[in-house]
CSV table of C-alpha atoms in Angstrom, one decimal:
chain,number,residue,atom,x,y,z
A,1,UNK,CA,33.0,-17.7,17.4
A,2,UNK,CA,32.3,-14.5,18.7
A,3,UNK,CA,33.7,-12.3,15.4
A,4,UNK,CA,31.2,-14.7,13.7
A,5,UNK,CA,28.2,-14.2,15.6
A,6,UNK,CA,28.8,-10.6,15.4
A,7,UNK,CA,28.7,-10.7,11.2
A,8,UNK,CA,26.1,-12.5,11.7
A,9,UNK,CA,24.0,-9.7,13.6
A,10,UNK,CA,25.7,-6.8,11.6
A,11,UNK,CA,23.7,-9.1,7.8
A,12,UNK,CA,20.5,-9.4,9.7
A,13,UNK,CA,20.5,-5.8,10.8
A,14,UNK,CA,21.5,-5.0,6.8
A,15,UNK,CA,18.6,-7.3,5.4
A,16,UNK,CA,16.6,-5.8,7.7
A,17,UNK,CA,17.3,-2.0,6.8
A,18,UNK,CA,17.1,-2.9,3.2
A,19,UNK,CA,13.5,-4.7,3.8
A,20,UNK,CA,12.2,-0.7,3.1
A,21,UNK,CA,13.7,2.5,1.7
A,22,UNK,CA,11.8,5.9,1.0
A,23,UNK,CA,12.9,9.1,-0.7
A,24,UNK,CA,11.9,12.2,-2.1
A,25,UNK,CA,10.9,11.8,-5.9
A,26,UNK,CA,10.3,15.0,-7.9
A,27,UNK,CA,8.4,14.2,-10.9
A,28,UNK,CA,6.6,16.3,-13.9
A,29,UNK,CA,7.1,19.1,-11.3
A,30,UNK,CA,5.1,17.2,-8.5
A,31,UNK,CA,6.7,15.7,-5.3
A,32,UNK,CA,6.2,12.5,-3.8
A,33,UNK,CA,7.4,10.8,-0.9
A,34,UNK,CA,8.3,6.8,-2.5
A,35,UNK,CA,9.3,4.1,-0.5
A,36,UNK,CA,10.5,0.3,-2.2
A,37,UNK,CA,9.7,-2.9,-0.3
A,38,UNK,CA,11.6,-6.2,-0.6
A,39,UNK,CA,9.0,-8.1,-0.8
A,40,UNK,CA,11.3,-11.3,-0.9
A,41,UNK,CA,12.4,-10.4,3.2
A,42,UNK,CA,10.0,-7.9,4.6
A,43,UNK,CA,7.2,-8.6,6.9
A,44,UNK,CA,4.5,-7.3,4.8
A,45,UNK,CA,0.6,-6.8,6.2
A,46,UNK,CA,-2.5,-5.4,6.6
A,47,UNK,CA,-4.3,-4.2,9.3
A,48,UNK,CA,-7.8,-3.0,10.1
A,49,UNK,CA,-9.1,-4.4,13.7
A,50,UNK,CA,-7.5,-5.2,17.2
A,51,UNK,CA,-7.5,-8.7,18.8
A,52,UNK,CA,-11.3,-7.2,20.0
A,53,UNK,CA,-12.7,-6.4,17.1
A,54,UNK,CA,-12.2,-2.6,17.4
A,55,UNK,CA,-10.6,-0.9,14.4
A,56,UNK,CA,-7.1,0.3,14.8
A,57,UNK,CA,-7.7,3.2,12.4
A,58,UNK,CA,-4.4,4.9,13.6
A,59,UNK,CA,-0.6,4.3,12.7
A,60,UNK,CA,-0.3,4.5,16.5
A,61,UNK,CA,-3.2,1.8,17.4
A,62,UNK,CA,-1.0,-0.4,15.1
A,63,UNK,CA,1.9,0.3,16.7
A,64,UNK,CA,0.2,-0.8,19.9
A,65,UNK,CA,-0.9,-3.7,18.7
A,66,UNK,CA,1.9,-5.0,17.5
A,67,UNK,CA,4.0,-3.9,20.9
A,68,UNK,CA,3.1,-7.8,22.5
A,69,UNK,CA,5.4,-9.5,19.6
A,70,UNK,CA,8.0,-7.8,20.4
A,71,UNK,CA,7.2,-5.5,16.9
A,72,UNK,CA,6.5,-2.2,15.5
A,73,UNK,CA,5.9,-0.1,12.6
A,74,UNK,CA,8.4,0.3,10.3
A,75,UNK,CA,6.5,1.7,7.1
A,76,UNK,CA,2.7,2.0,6.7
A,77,UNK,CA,0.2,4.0,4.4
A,78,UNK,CA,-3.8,3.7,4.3
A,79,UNK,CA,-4.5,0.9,1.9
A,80,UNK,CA,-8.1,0.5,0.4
A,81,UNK,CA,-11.4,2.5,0.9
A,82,UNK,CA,-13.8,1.6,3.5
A,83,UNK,CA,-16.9,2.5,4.2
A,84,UNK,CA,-18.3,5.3,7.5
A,85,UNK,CA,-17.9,2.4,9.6
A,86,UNK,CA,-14.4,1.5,8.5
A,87,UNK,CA,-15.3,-1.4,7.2
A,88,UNK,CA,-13.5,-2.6,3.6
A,89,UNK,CA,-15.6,-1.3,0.2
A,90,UNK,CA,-14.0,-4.7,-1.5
A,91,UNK,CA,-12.8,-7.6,-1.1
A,92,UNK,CA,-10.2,-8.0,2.2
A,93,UNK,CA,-8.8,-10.8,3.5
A,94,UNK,CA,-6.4,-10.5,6.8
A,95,UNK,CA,-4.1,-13.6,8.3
A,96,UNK,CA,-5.9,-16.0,5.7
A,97,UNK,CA,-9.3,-15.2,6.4
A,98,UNK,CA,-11.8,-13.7,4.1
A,99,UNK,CA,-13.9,-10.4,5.5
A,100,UNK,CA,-14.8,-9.2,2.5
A,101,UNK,CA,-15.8,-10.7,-0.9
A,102,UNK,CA,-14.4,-9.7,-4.2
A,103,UNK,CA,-16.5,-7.1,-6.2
A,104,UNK,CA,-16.2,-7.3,-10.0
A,105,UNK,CA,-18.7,-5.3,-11.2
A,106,UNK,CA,-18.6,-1.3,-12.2
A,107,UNK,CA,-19.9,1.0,-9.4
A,108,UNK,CA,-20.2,4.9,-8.6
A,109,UNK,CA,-16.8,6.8,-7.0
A,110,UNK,CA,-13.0,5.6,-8.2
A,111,UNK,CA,-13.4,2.1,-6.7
A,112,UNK,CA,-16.0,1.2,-9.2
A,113,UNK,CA,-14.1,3.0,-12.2
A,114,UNK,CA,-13.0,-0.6,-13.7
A,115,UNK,CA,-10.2,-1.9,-14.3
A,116,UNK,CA,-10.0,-2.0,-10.6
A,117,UNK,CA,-7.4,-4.4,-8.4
A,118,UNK,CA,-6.2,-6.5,-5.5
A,119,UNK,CA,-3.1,-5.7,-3.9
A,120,UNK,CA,-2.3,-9.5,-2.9
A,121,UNK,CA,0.8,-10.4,-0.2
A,122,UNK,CA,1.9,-13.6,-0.1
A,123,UNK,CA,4.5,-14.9,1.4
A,124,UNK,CA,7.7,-13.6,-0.8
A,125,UNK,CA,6.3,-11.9,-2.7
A,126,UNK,CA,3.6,-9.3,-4.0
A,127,UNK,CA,1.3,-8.1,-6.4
A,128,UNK,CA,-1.2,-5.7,-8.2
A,129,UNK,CA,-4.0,-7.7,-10.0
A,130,UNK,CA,-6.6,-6.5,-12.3
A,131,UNK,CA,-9.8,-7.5,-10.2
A,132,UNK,CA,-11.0,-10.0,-12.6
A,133,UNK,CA,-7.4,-11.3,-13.9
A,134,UNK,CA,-7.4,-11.7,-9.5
A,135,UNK,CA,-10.9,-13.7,-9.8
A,136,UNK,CA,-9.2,-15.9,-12.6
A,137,UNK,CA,-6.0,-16.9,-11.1
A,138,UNK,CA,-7.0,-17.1,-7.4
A,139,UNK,CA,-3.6,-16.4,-5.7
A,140,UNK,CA,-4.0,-17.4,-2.2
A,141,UNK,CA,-2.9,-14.4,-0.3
A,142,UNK,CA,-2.5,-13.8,3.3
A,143,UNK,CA,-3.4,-10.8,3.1
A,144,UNK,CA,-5.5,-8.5,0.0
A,145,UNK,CA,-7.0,-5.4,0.0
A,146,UNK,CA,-9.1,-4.3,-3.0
A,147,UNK,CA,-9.3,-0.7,-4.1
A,148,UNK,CA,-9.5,0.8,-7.7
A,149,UNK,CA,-9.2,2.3,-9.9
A,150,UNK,CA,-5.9,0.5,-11.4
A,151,UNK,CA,-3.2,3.0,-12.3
A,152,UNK,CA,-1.2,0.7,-14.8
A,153,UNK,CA,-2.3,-2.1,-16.3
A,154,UNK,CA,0.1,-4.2,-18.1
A,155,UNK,CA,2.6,-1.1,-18.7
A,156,UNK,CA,-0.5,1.2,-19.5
A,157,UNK,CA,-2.5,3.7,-17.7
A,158,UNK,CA,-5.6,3.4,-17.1
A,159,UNK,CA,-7.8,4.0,-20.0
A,160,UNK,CA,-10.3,6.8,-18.8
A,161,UNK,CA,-7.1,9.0,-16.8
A,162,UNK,CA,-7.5,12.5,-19.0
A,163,UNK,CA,-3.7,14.4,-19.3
A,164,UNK,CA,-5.8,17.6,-19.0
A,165,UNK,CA,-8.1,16.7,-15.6
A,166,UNK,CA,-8.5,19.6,-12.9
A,167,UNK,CA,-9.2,16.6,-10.8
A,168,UNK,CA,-6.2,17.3,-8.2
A,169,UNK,CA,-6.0,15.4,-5.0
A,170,UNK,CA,-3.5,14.3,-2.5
A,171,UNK,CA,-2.8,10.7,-3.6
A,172,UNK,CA,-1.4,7.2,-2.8
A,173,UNK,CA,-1.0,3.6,-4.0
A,174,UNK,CA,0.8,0.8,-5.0
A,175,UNK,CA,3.1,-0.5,-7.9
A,176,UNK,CA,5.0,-4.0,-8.1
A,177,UNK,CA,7.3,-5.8,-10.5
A,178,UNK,CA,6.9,-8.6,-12.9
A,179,UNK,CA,8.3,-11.2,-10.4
A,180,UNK,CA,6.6,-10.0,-7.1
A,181,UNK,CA,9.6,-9.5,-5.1
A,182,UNK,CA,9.5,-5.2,-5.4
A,183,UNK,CA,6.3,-3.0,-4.2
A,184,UNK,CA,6.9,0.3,-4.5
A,185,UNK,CA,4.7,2.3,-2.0
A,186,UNK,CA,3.9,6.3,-3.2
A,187,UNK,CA,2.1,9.2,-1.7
A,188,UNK,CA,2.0,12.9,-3.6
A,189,UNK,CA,2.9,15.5,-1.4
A,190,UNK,CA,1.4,18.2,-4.2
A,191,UNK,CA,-2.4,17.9,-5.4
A,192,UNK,CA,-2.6,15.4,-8.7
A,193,UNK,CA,-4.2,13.7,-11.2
A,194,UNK,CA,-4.7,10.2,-12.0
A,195,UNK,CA,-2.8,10.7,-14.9
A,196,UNK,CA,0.4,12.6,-13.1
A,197,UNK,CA,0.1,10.1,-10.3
A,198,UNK,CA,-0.4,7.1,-13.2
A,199,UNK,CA,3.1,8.5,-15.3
A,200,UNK,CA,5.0,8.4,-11.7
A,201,UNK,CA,4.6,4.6,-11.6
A,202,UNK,CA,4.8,3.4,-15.6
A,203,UNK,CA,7.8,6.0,-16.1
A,204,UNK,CA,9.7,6.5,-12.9
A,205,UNK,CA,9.1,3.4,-10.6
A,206,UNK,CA,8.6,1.4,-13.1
A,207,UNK,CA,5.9,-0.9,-12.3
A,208,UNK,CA,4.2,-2.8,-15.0
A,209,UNK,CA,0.7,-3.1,-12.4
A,210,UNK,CA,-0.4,0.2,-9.9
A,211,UNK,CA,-2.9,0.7,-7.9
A,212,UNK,CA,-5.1,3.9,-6.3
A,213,UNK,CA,-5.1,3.2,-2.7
A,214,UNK,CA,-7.1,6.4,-2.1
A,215,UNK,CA,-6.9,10.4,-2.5
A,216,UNK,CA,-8.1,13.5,-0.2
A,217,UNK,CA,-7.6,11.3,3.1
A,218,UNK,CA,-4.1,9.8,2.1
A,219,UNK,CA,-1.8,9.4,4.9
A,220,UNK,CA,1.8,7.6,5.2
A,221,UNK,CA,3.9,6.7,8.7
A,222,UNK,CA,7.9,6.0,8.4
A,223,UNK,CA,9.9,5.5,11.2
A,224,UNK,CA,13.2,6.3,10.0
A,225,UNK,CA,12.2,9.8,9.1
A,226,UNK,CA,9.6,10.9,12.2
A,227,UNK,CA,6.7,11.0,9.8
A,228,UNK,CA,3.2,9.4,11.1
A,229,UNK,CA,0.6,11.6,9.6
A,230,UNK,CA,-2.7,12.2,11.6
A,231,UNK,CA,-6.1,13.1,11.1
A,232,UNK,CA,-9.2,10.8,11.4
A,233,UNK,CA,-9.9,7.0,11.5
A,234,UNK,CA,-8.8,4.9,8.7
A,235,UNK,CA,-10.0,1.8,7.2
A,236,UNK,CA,-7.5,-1.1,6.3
A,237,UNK,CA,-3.6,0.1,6.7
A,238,UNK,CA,-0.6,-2.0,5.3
A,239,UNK,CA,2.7,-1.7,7.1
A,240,UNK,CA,6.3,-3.3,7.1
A,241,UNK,CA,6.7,-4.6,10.3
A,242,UNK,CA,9.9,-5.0,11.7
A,243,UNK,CA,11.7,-6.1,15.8
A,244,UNK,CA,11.7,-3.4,18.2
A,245,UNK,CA,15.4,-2.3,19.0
């Protein structure tokens, strides 16, 4: 009984582990710092305000937050632009609930360079949707976050990315599979462009649907390594959540 309850612990710990792995990616001479999700088995959300209303804003508000279940930070990166007051540019929905509506339209900055998208978790699984292809299929997701522009769409970058841009920015976003059950999670460590940061996830990650989570203000916390970037409030953050030892 006792040798079984103890493989028992030893596959939970495993499934665990494997519920997030990050490594060093070198690609087209730029680095990045990747980390895969199971979506499948990892508890995958977002987060943007305490139990108060206040907005976390910090990998280490989260951490707080989350302290009461028992939980903590495992993996986390900003997820979505937001506006001076933090608040979500597009559509948002935490636990369920709806904070912020979908916007379809075209608009001035990267969020309103269309094709744009909703990163949708649900449980299982997760996924990159084209905004309207999002509006048509109305997934019901615990939790969304809407951001733009899309990186790949379908297998293809994004229409308007330029090979020879000078636009160069510290970068992150989103990728997942066909069947929801892998999101792969990037941040540059080197200034790109849309295009470089496009090519990382149609020809490395291989993600048939990316998304821009944001660029300049980028920022990326895992546990295993020490990392937990700082510098000024965020807006909404999506983490991997996993028991405290």
């Amino acid at each position: 009984m006792i040798r079984t309850l103890v493989a028992l612990c030893a596959v939970l710990w495993a499934a665990q582990a494997a519920a997030v792995t990050c490594e060093k990616v070198t690609h087209a001479d730029k680095r990045y710092t990747v980390c895969e999700v199971d979506a499948s088995a990892a508890d995958l959300r977002l987060f943007l305000n305490d139990e108060n209303g206040e907005v976390l804003g910090h990998f280490s508000s989260v951490n707080e937050a989350l302290e009461p279940e028992g939980k903590r930070l495992a993996f986390a990166m900003n997820a979505g632009m937001y506006h001076d007051d933090r608040s979500p540019v597009g559509h948002y929905v935490e636990e369920g609930q709806e904070q912020m509506r979908v916007i379809p339209n075209a608009g001035p900055g990267n969020f309103g360079l269309l094709p744009n998208g909703v990163f949708c978790i649900r449980d299982g699984r997760a996924d990159v949707f084209e905004t309207l292809d999002y509006v048509d299929q109305a997934p019901t997701c615990r939790f969304a976050s809407q951001s733009g522009p899309m990186l790949v769409i379908d297998g293809e970058l994004h229409p308007r990315f330029l090979p020879d841009s000078t636009s160069r920015y510290i970068r992150n976003g989103v990728g997942t599979n066909a069947d929801g059950t892998r999101a792969v999670f990037a941040i540059s460590e080197d200034y790109v462009t849309f295009h470089e940061f496009g090519s990382l996830f149609r020809d490395v990650l291989k993600t048939p649907n990316a998304l821009f989570f944001d660029g300049n203000i980028s920022r990326m916390y895992e546990r295993a390594s020490n990392r937990s970037d700082v510098g000024f409030s965020l807006g909404p953050i999506v983490g991997v959540v996993e028991a405290l030892d």
